[in-house]
Amino acid sequence: MKKKVLVVGGGGREHAIVDALSRSAQVGRIYCAPGNAGIGEQAVCVPLKDTDVEGLLQFAQANGVDLTVVGPEAALAAGIVDRFRAAGLKIFGHTQAATAIESSKDFAKRLMVAAGVPTASYQTFTDFDQAWAYVQAGPVPTVIKYDGLAAGKGVVVAQTLEEAEAALRDMLLDGRYGEGKVVIEEFLTGPEFSLMAFVSGRQVRPMVAAQDHKRAFDGDAGPNTGGMGAYTESFATGRSGLSFITDEEYDFAVSKILQPVADAMADAGTPLSGVLYGGLMKTPTGIKVIEFNARFGDPETEVVLPRLESDIYDVFEAAATGGTVPMLRWRDEAVLGVVMASKGYPGSYAKGVPITVVPEFAERICHMGTKRTDDGSLVTAGGRVLMVIAAAPTTAAASRRVYAAVAQVRCDNLFYRKDIAKYVL
Ligand code: AMP
Ligand code: GLY
């Protein structure tokens, strides 16, 4: 009997997960809630919100779903994993308690310090006057992070004291995000990269590393976004998947960052059972943690999973049930993806703008925010709309292929960065 899998979420990350599952010989039907227009070509889309835990549970039970895979952090933070497991269903993702590694910066910082994991020095505040006095006594730039989930908007790198004060007012006095708690940390410098691992309790199976591009415009200008493009490189320059991360640095990140965090979470009685995402920085004094996420990164997943040769169903099932995750095999190739976003993103933008792709289009597209109108045409439905992805023996060749393909997507309201992977090209 082929397995039925439910993927929760509806962005580019979930499209990449659905795609990886569809390569598994064990997987039959794939459902995705809510999915999107692109996902709908590879899976059955189910019109349920990712945080509708009861609705999703009923759906999984009624349809004999063998395994559920959770994409977004909101669903994890809402306790979807706890609820499914209590009902006896298999689900890949962390419990609500373990999701604190992403949902509370203060929790993550305390855990890292206790486990000896390298990260920026910091202090936590709830009182505006104390926080402001601490900032004034220290150097700028300084980094101010809201403690809870803030949809990627909770981090301010303040270049001046004025900016720092405004951020503290916002987060501690104006109640813009709710209950006020901030982490103030040391400003670090160096290239950032993302290292994700499948984690089952104390077992850590690292993926190849990738680099995201968070700013909206070329040259890392403009506002922070969810990510405008990503790449991972072949093994020609080492095992990490990034030419600027040596084998020693990759091993350090796994053994001195991801492994101690998995162990500390297990020791605390809140073991991990999903993806641990390290947002890391190569600083002049070594690899340090900028943040953890409790889920696959978006857009990193869209470039990393195409390289996975192992059967992803086995990996998901092992982590979901506390079993032994198989060793992972990776294709030796570069994968590069460019996000096409609605003009105005990450601010306000129009929706419903038609998209056409030329018939001879030969690369892969992960849909991030699209839908089909009643007459079947493809239109924009989000800030990040599409990610065009190409694999090739070298990063330079993958880049050439991606940008040739991007030019074959026609839409009046999209923009994209022209310098993805420029740092290594
Ligand atoms: P985060 O939401 O935690 O990923 O932070 C968003 C961005 O802020 C990161 O990708 C970094 O570019 C920047 N950032 C966060 N923390 C620091 C830090 N301690 N030093 C320098 N930059 C930081
Ligand atoms: N690409 C960054 C993230 O998924 O948080």
GROMACS .gro file of C-alpha atoms and ligand atoms in nm:
model
  453
    1MET     CA    1   0.000   0.000   0.000
    2LYS     CA    2   0.145   0.336  -0.098
    3LYS     CA    3   0.152   0.598   0.175
    4LYS     CA    4  -0.078   0.898   0.195
    5VAL     CA    5   0.097   1.214   0.310
    6LEU     CA    6  -0.048   1.549   0.417
    7VAL     CA    7   0.179   1.853   0.384
    8VAL     CA    8   0.073   2.157   0.589
    9GLY     CA    9   0.142   2.500   0.436
   10GLY     CA   10   0.112   2.669   0.100
   11GLY     CA   11   0.436   2.837  -0.006
   12GLY     CA   12   0.753   2.762  -0.200
   13ARG     CA   13   0.891   2.555   0.087
   14GLU     CA   14   0.585   2.330   0.083
   15HIS     CA   15   0.606   2.302  -0.296
   16ALA     CA   16   0.964   2.176  -0.256
   17ILE     CA   17   0.853   1.929   0.015
   18VAL     CA   18   0.569   1.802  -0.206
   19ASP     CA   19   0.815   1.765  -0.493
   20ALA     CA   20   1.062   1.568  -0.279
   21LEU     CA   21   0.781   1.342  -0.153
   22SER     CA   22   0.662   1.281  -0.507
   23ARG     CA   23   1.006   1.132  -0.585
   24SER     CA   24   0.958   0.868  -0.311
   25ALA     CA   25   0.859   0.525  -0.442
   26GLN     CA   26   0.662   0.468  -0.119
   27VAL     CA   27   0.439   0.772  -0.147
   28GLY     CA   28   0.108   0.755  -0.329
   29ARG     CA   29  -0.135   1.036  -0.274
   30ILE     CA   30  -0.010   1.373  -0.146
   31TYR     CA   31  -0.246   1.627   0.007
   32CYS     CA   32  -0.143   1.985   0.081
   33ALA     CA   33  -0.333   2.232   0.300
   34PRO     CA   34  -0.388   2.492   0.177
   35GLY     CA   35  -0.135   2.451  -0.107
   36ASN     CA   36  -0.121   2.687  -0.406
   37ALA     CA   37  -0.159   2.679  -0.785
   38GLY     CA   38   0.177   2.510  -0.848
   39ILE     CA   39   0.138   2.258  -0.568
   40GLY     CA   40  -0.204   2.175  -0.712
   41GLU     CA   41  -0.032   2.019  -1.014
   42GLN     CA   42   0.149   1.767  -0.791
   43ALA     CA   43  -0.083   1.722  -0.494
   44VAL     CA   44  -0.447   1.747  -0.394
   45CYS     CA   45  -0.497   2.092  -0.237
   46VAL     CA   46  -0.720   2.099   0.071
   47PRO     CA   47  -0.879   2.435   0.159
   48LEU     CA   48  -0.779   2.443   0.527
   49LYS     CA   49  -0.559   2.703   0.700
   50ASP     CA   50  -0.223   2.585   0.829
   51THR     CA   51  -0.324   2.678   1.185
   52ASP     CA   52  -0.665   2.505   1.171
   53VAL     CA   53  -0.537   2.221   1.388
   54GLU     CA   54  -0.876   2.057   1.450
   55GLY     CA   55  -0.977   2.078   1.084
   56LEU     CA   56  -0.646   1.929   0.973
   57LEU     CA   57  -0.672   1.649   1.230
   58GLN     CA   58  -1.022   1.560   1.114
   59PHE     CA   59  -0.907   1.565   0.754
   60ALA     CA   60  -0.610   1.338   0.826
   61GLN     CA   61  -0.828   1.090   1.016
   62ALA     CA   62  -1.109   1.089   0.761
   63ASN     CA   63  -0.869   1.033   0.471
   64GLY     CA   64  -0.640   0.772   0.624
   65VAL     CA   65  -0.331   0.994   0.611
   66ASP     CA   66  -0.020   0.792   0.710
   67LEU     CA   67   0.210   1.085   0.779
   68THR     CA   68   0.171   1.463   0.812
   69VAL     CA   69   0.461   1.701   0.742
   70VAL     CA   70   0.443   2.055   0.880
   71GLY     CA   71   0.600   2.350   0.696
   72PRO     CA   72   0.520   2.677   0.879
   73GLU     CA   73   0.619   2.773   1.233
   74ALA     CA   74   0.273   2.912   1.310
   75ALA     CA   75   0.123   2.562   1.291
   76LEU     CA   76   0.399   2.423   1.514
   77ALA     CA   77   0.355   2.706   1.764
   78ALA     CA   78  -0.020   2.637   1.761
   79GLY     CA   79   0.054   2.284   1.887
   80ILE     CA   80  -0.037   2.083   1.578
   81VAL     CA   81   0.224   1.817   1.656
   82ASP     CA   82   0.108   1.766   2.014
   83ARG     CA   83  -0.253   1.739   1.900
   84PHE     CA   84  -0.184   1.488   1.621
   85ARG     CA   85   0.037   1.269   1.842
   86ALA     CA   86  -0.222   1.270   2.120
   87ALA     CA   87  -0.467   1.137   1.861
   88GLY     CA   88  -0.219   0.865   1.761
   89LEU     CA   89  -0.120   1.014   1.423
   90LYS     CA   90   0.232   1.033   1.282
   91ILE     CA   91   0.352   1.388   1.223
   92PHE     CA   92   0.689   1.542   1.129
   93GLY     CA   93   0.762   1.865   1.316
   94HIS     CA   94   0.843   1.982   1.666
   95THR     CA   95   0.608   1.992   1.963
   96GLN     CA   96   0.483   2.329   2.083
   97ALA     CA   97   0.734   2.322   2.370
   98ALA     CA   98   1.029   2.241   2.140
   99THR     CA   99   0.922   2.513   1.894
  100ALA     CA  100   1.034   2.765   2.160
  101ILE     CA  101   1.379   2.735   2.001
  102GLU     CA  102   1.231   2.962   1.730
  103SER     CA  103   0.931   3.125   1.896
  104SER     CA  104   1.125   3.270   2.193
  105LYS     CA  105   1.459   3.443   2.129
  106ASP     CA  106   1.517   3.456   2.506
  107PHE     CA  107   1.466   3.079   2.538
  108ALA     CA  108   1.705   3.015   2.247
  109LYS     CA  109   1.969   3.244   2.395
  110ARG     CA  110   1.952   3.085   2.740
  111LEU     CA  111   1.976   2.739   2.589
  112MET     CA  112   2.279   2.834   2.379
  113VAL     CA  113   2.463   2.987   2.673
  114ALA     CA  114   2.390   2.683   2.892
  115ALA     CA  115   2.507   2.445   2.614
  116GLY     CA  116   2.819   2.650   2.532
  117VAL     CA  117   2.702   2.725   2.176
  118PRO     CA  118   2.874   3.031   2.022
  119THR     CA  119   2.639   3.326   1.970
  120ALA     CA  120   2.632   3.704   2.016
  121SER     CA  121   2.644   3.818   2.380
  122TYR     CA  122   2.309   3.952   2.498
  123GLN     CA  123   2.075   4.067   2.772
  124THR     CA  124   1.699   4.035   2.802
  125PHE     CA  125   1.471   4.321   2.912
  126THR     CA  126   1.104   4.385   2.975
  127ASP     CA  127   1.147   4.736   3.117
  128PHE     CA  128   1.198   5.021   2.871
  129ASP     CA  129   1.414   5.241   3.099
  130GLN     CA  130   1.653   4.958   3.181
  131ALA     CA  131   1.678   4.852   2.818
  132TRP     CA  132   1.741   5.208   2.704
  133ALA     CA  133   2.010   5.262   2.969
  134TYR     CA  134   2.182   4.937   2.859
  135VAL     CA  135   2.180   5.044   2.494
  136GLN     CA  136   2.317   5.391   2.575
  137ALA     CA  137   2.604   5.238   2.771
  138GLY     CA  138   2.702   5.007   2.483
  139PRO     CA  139   2.826   5.042   2.123
  140VAL     CA  140   2.625   5.093   1.805
  141PRO     CA  141   2.529   4.924   1.581
  142THR     CA  142   2.329   4.716   1.825
  143VAL     CA  143   2.071   4.447   1.757
  144ILE     CA  144   1.725   4.452   1.916
  145LYS     CA  145   1.503   4.147   1.885
  146TYR     CA  146   1.144   4.111   1.992
  147ASP     CA  147   1.109   3.794   2.199
  148GLY     CA  148   0.807   3.631   2.028
  149LEU     CA  149   0.712   3.533   1.674
  150ALA     CA  150   0.681   3.855   1.477
  151ALA     CA  151   0.654   3.723   1.120
  152GLY     CA  152   1.014   3.816   1.040
  153LYS     CA  153   0.964   4.177   1.151
  154GLY     CA  154   1.097   4.143   1.504
  155VAL     CA  155   1.467   4.219   1.443
  156VAL     CA  156   1.611   4.572   1.425
  157VAL     CA  157   1.979   4.627   1.354
  158ALA     CA  158   2.004   4.982   1.493
  159GLN     CA  159   2.282   5.192   1.339
  160THR     CA  160   2.222   5.484   1.576
  161LEU     CA  161   2.095   5.539   1.931
  162GLU     CA  162   1.786   5.710   1.786
  163GLU     CA  163   1.696   5.397   1.587
  164ALA     CA  164   1.756   5.181   1.893
  165GLU     CA  165   1.530   5.398   2.108
  166ALA     CA  166   1.253   5.389   1.848
  167ALA     CA  167   1.275   5.009   1.829
  168LEU     CA  168   1.261   4.975   2.207
  169ARG     CA  169   0.959   5.208   2.225
  170ASP     CA  170   0.788   5.005   1.956
  171MET     CA  171   0.850   4.671   2.122
  172LEU     CA  172   0.823   4.762   2.492
  173LEU     CA  173   0.593   5.064   2.520
  174ASP     CA  174   0.355   5.069   2.224
  175GLY     CA  175   0.245   4.709   2.258
  176ARG     CA  176   0.263   4.673   1.882
  177TYR     CA  177   0.345   4.303   1.904
  178GLY     CA  178   0.175   4.220   2.235
  179GLU     CA  179   0.351   4.129   2.560
  180GLY     CA  180   0.683   4.316   2.560
  181LYS     CA  181   1.018   4.140   2.603
  182VAL     CA  182   1.333   4.212   2.403
  183VAL     CA  183   1.674   4.057   2.359
  184ILE     CA  184   1.951   4.312   2.299
  185GLU     CA  185   2.259   4.160   2.145
  186GLU     CA  186   2.607   4.231   2.021
  187PHE     CA  187   2.634   4.324   1.651
  188LEU     CA  188   2.831   4.058   1.463
  189THR     CA  189   2.980   4.079   1.113
  190GLY     CA  190   3.053   3.827   0.841
  191PRO     CA  191   2.873   3.628   0.572
  192GLU     CA  192   2.556   3.452   0.682
  193PHE     CA  193   2.448   3.104   0.580
  194SER     CA  194   2.181   2.852   0.668
  195LEU     CA  195   2.247   2.501   0.791
  196MET     CA  196   1.945   2.279   0.839
  197ALA     CA  197   1.934   1.929   0.988
  198PHE     CA  198   1.675   1.658   1.033
  199VAL     CA  199   1.668   1.591   1.405
  200SER     CA  200   1.518   1.294   1.588
  201GLY     CA  201   1.591   1.336   1.958
  202ARG     CA  202   1.972   1.334   1.987
  203GLN     CA  203   2.026   1.225   1.628
  204VAL     CA  204   2.130   1.505   1.396
  205ARG     CA  205   2.146   1.449   1.019
  206PRO     CA  206   2.276   1.770   0.864
  207MET     CA  207   2.174   1.884   0.517
  208VAL     CA  208   2.399   2.067   0.275
  209ALA     CA  209   2.432   2.435   0.365
  210ALA     CA  210   2.271   2.713   0.162
  211GLN     CA  211   2.286   3.091   0.150
  212ASP     CA  212   1.973   3.304   0.149
  213HIS     CA  213   1.955   3.670   0.037
  214LYS     CA  214   1.730   3.853   0.281
  215ARG     CA  215   1.734   4.211   0.152
  216ALA     CA  216   1.489   4.312  -0.120
  217PHE     CA  217   1.730   4.463  -0.374
  218ASP     CA  218   2.064   4.400  -0.543
  219GLY     CA  219   2.377   4.461  -0.336
  220ASP     CA  220   2.186   4.375  -0.015
  221ALA     CA  221   2.003   4.708  -0.029
  222GLY     CA  222   1.646   4.775   0.080
  223PRO     CA  223   1.430   4.623   0.350
  224ASN     CA  224   1.455   4.274   0.499
  225THR     CA  225   1.228   4.017   0.334
  226GLY     CA  226   1.148   3.650   0.384
  227GLY     CA  227   1.430   3.579   0.135
  228MET     CA  228   1.481   3.675  -0.230
  229GLY     CA  229   1.691   3.384  -0.353
  230ALA     CA  230   1.922   3.108  -0.238
  231TYR     CA  231   2.186   2.866  -0.360
  232THR     CA  232   2.386   2.564  -0.257
  233GLU     CA  233   2.710   2.463  -0.430
  234SER     CA  234   2.862   2.137  -0.550
  235PHE     CA  235   3.113   1.938  -0.344
  236ALA     CA  236   3.400   2.056  -0.566
  237THR     CA  237   3.522   2.287  -0.288
  238GLY     CA  238   3.426   2.078   0.013
  239ARG     CA  239   3.150   1.896   0.198
  240SER     CA  240   2.947   2.192   0.326
  241GLY     CA  241   2.775   2.290   0.003
  242LEU     CA  242   2.916   2.644   0.021
  243SER     CA  243   3.261   2.732  -0.113
  244PHE     CA  244   3.325   2.981   0.170
  245ILE     CA  245   3.256   2.727   0.446
  246THR     CA  246   3.543   2.481   0.496
  247ASP     CA  247   3.498   2.118   0.598
  248GLU     CA  248   3.629   2.212   0.944
  249GLU     CA  249   3.375   2.493   0.978
  250TYR     CA  250   3.093   2.267   0.860
  251ASP     CA  251   3.193   1.997   1.110
  252PHE     CA  252   3.216   2.262   1.383
  253ALA     CA  253   2.865   2.387   1.302
  254VAL     CA  254   2.727   2.034   1.326
  255SER     CA  255   2.918   1.911   1.633
  256LYS     CA  256   2.943   2.233   1.836
  257ILE     CA  257   2.614   2.401   1.741
  258LEU     CA  258   2.341   2.167   1.612
  259GLN     CA  259   2.435   1.859   1.818
  260PRO     CA  260   2.458   2.037   2.157
  261VAL     CA  261   2.124   2.206   2.091
  262ALA     CA  262   1.959   1.872   2.010
  263ASP     CA  263   2.112   1.725   2.327
  264ALA     CA  264   2.005   2.021   2.542
  265MET     CA  265   1.650   1.999   2.410
  266ALA     CA  266   1.640   1.625   2.485
  267ASP     CA  267   1.785   1.684   2.833
  268ALA     CA  268   1.516   1.945   2.900
  269GLY     CA  269   1.244   1.692   2.819
  270THR     CA  270   1.149   1.870   2.497
  271PRO     CA  271   1.328   1.663   2.229
  272LEU     CA  272   1.335   1.780   1.868
  273SER     CA  273   1.149   1.579   1.604
  274GLY     CA  274   1.168   1.787   1.289
  275VAL     CA  275   1.402   2.032   1.120
  276LEU     CA  276   1.648   2.242   1.318
  277TYR     CA  277   1.752   2.544   1.111
  278GLY     CA  278   2.065   2.729   1.215
  279GLY     CA  279   2.094   3.083   1.083
  280LEU     CA  280   2.472   3.109   1.117
  281MET     CA  281   2.740   3.370   1.056
  282LYS     CA  282   3.106   3.321   0.973
  283THR     CA  283   3.253   3.593   1.194
  284PRO     CA  284   3.622   3.685   1.227
  285THR     CA  285   3.621   3.480   1.550
  286GLY     CA  286   3.443   3.173   1.413
  287ILE     CA  287   3.097   3.042   1.330
  288LYS     CA  288   2.823   3.188   1.552
  289VAL     CA  289   2.448   3.152   1.574
  290ILE     CA  290   2.228   3.443   1.463
  291GLU     CA  291   1.901   3.258   1.514
  292PHE     CA  292   1.737   2.917   1.516
  293ASN     CA  293   1.422   2.820   1.335
  294ALA     CA  294   1.215   2.515   1.417
  295ARG     CA  295   1.133   2.434   1.054
  296PHE     CA  296   1.262   2.426   0.698
  297GLY     CA  297   1.382   2.765   0.571
  298ASP     CA  298   1.209   2.934   0.283
  299PRO     CA  299   1.370   2.977   0.022
  300GLU     CA  300   1.658   2.749   0.132
  301THR     CA  301   1.446   2.434   0.114
  302GLU     CA  302   1.371   2.493  -0.253
  303VAL     CA  303   1.743   2.465  -0.339
  304VAL     CA  304   1.849   2.205  -0.079
  305LEU     CA  305   1.584   1.933  -0.118
  306PRO     CA  306   1.640   1.887  -0.494
  307ARG     CA  307   1.989   1.759  -0.401
  308LEU     CA  308   1.857   1.494  -0.159
  309GLU     CA  309   1.895   1.146  -0.310
  310SER     CA  310   1.771   0.955  -0.005
  311ASP     CA  311   1.400   0.871   0.020
  312ILE     CA  312   1.256   1.163   0.217
  313TYR     CA  313   0.959   0.959   0.338
  314ASP     CA  314   1.196   0.740   0.546
  315VAL     CA  315   1.360   1.050   0.691
  316PHE     CA  316   1.031   1.216   0.785
  317GLU     CA  317   0.888   0.896   0.931
  318ALA     CA  318   1.195   0.826   1.146
  319ALA     CA  319   1.199   1.176   1.295
  320ALA     CA  320   0.822   1.168   1.344
  321THR     CA  321   0.839   0.846   1.546
  322GLY     CA  322   1.169   0.886   1.732
  323GLY     CA  323   1.331   0.627   1.504
  324THR     CA  324   1.676   0.616   1.345
  325VAL     CA  325   1.705   0.864   1.061
  326PRO     CA  326   1.889   0.707   0.766
  327MET     CA  327   2.223   0.852   0.654
  328LEU     CA  328   2.156   1.112   0.386
  329ARG     CA  329   2.293   1.099   0.034
  330TRP     CA  330   2.331   1.421  -0.165
  331ARG     CA  331   2.367   1.489  -0.535
  332ASP     CA  332   2.694   1.661  -0.625
  333GLU     CA  333   2.556   1.966  -0.803
  334ALA     CA  334   2.485   2.334  -0.754
  335VAL     CA  335   2.124   2.450  -0.722
  336LEU     CA  336   2.031   2.815  -0.745
  337GLY     CA  337   1.691   2.980  -0.712
  338VAL     CA  338   1.568   3.334  -0.774
  339VAL     CA  339   1.249   3.464  -0.611
  340MET     CA  340   1.013   3.672  -0.822
  341ALA     CA  341   0.815   3.897  -0.588
  342SER     CA  342   0.526   4.141  -0.628
  343LYS     CA  343   0.637   4.503  -0.676
  344GLY     CA  344   0.604   4.674  -0.336
  345TYR     CA  345   0.692   4.361  -0.134
  346PRO     CA  346   0.776   4.343   0.159
  347GLY     CA  347   0.538   4.642   0.190
  348SER     CA  348   0.193   4.646   0.032
  349TYR     CA  349   0.141   4.510  -0.318
  350ALA     CA  350  -0.129   4.426  -0.572
  351LYS     CA  351  -0.265   4.073  -0.613
  352GLY     CA  352  -0.439   3.897  -0.899
  353VAL     CA  353  -0.193   4.001  -1.172
  354PRO     CA  354  -0.174   3.743  -1.457
  355ILE     CA  355   0.141   3.535  -1.501
  356THR     CA  356   0.238   3.345  -1.816
  357VAL     CA  357   0.531   3.111  -1.865
  358VAL     CA  358   0.661   3.038  -2.217
  359PRO     CA  359   0.581   2.683  -2.340
  360GLU     CA  360   0.949   2.594  -2.390
  361PHE     CA  361   1.029   2.673  -2.024
  362ALA     CA  362   1.266   2.398  -1.905
  363GLU     CA  363   1.362   2.475  -1.544
  364ARG     CA  364   1.178   2.415  -1.221
  365ILE     CA  365   0.938   2.661  -1.057
  366CYS     CA  366   0.833   2.649  -0.694
  367HIS     CA  367   0.515   2.849  -0.646
  368MET     CA  368   0.522   3.071  -0.339
  369GLY     CA  369   0.209   3.283  -0.372
  370THR     CA  370  -0.006   3.198  -0.675
  371LYS     CA  371  -0.358   3.088  -0.750
  372ARG     CA  372  -0.579   2.989  -1.039
  373THR     CA  373  -0.878   3.206  -1.125
  374ASP     CA  374  -1.214   3.048  -1.207
  375ASP     CA  375  -1.123   3.050  -1.576
  376GLY     CA  376  -0.800   2.863  -1.501
  377SER     CA  377  -0.547   3.139  -1.551
  378LEU     CA  378  -0.248   3.177  -1.320
  379VAL     CA  379  -0.233   3.497  -1.111
  380THR     CA  380  -0.022   3.642  -0.830
  381ALA     CA  381  -0.157   3.589  -0.478
  382GLY     CA  382   0.122   3.691  -0.242
  383GLY     CA  383   0.435   3.897  -0.179
  384ARG     CA  384   0.677   3.631  -0.289
  385VAL     CA  385   0.516   3.476  -0.597
  386LEU     CA  386   0.747   3.228  -0.772
  387MET     CA  387   1.094   3.086  -0.733
  388VAL     CA  388   1.274   2.980  -1.050
  389ILE     CA  389   1.531   2.706  -0.979
  390ALA     CA  390   1.807   2.543  -1.183
  391ALA     CA  391   2.060   2.271  -1.106
  392ALA     CA  392   2.397   2.248  -1.284
  393PRO     CA  393   2.749   2.119  -1.223
  394THR     CA  394   2.870   2.465  -1.118
  395THR     CA  395   2.716   2.764  -0.944
  396ALA     CA  396   2.798   2.986  -1.242
  397ALA     CA  397   2.617   2.752  -1.482
  398ALA     CA  398   2.315   2.727  -1.248
  399SER     CA  399   2.304   3.107  -1.233
  400ARG     CA  400   2.311   3.143  -1.613
  401ARG     CA  401   2.031   2.891  -1.650
  402VAL     CA  402   1.815   3.049  -1.382
  403TYR     CA  403   1.839   3.400  -1.521
  404ALA     CA  404   1.766   3.278  -1.875
  405ALA     CA  405   1.456   3.107  -1.735
  406VAL     CA  406   1.346   3.407  -1.527
  407ALA     CA  407   1.326   3.605  -1.852
  408GLN     CA  408   1.071   3.351  -1.978
  409VAL     CA  409   0.823   3.434  -1.702
  410ARG     CA  410   0.589   3.715  -1.807
  411CYS     CA  411   0.411   3.924  -1.547
  412ASP     CA  412   0.368   4.301  -1.522
  413ASN     CA  413   0.403   4.320  -1.146
  414LEU     CA  414   0.710   4.117  -1.047
  415PHE     CA  415   1.066   4.213  -0.954
  416TYR     CA  416   1.369   3.999  -0.866
  417ARG     CA  417   1.732   4.028  -0.759
  418LYS     CA  418   1.992   3.993  -1.033
  419ASP     CA  419   2.280   3.909  -0.799
  420ILE     CA  420   2.191   3.579  -0.632
  421ALA     CA  421   2.515   3.394  -0.544
  422LYS     CA  422   2.719   3.694  -0.655
  423TYR     CA  423   2.921   3.662  -0.334
  424VAL     CA  424   3.076   3.339  -0.462
  425LEU     CA  425   3.075   3.403  -0.839
  426AMP     P1  426   1.674   3.711   1.222
  426AMP     O1  427   1.529   3.743   1.203
  426AMP     O2  428   1.711   3.671   1.360
  426AMP     O3  429   1.725   3.619   1.114
  426AMP     O4  430   1.752   3.847   1.193
  426AMP     C1  431   1.737   3.911   1.071
  426AMP     C2  432   1.871   3.958   1.026
  426AMP     O5  433   1.924   4.052   1.118
  426AMP     C3  434   1.975   3.850   1.017
  426AMP     O6  435   1.968   3.777   0.900
  426AMP     C4  436   2.102   3.930   1.028
  426AMP     O7  437   2.136   3.984   0.902
  426AMP     C5  438   2.064   4.042   1.119
  426AMP     N1  439   2.111   4.011   1.255
  426AMP     C6  440   2.046   3.945   1.352
  426AMP     N2  441   2.121   3.934   1.462
  426AMP     C7  442   2.239   3.994   1.436
  426AMP     C8  443   2.360   4.017   1.510
  426AMP     N3  444   2.374   3.976   1.637
  426AMP     N4  445   2.460   4.082   1.448
  426AMP     C9  446   2.447   4.126   1.321
  426AMP     N5  447   2.337   4.110   1.246
  426AMP    C10  448   2.233   4.044   1.302
  427GLY     N1  449   1.497   3.207   0.482
  427GLY     C1  450   1.484   3.241   0.618
  427GLY     C2  451   1.380   3.170   0.691
  427GLY     O1  452   1.318   3.076   0.643
  427GLY     O2  453   1.354   3.208   0.804
   0.00000   0.00000   0.00000
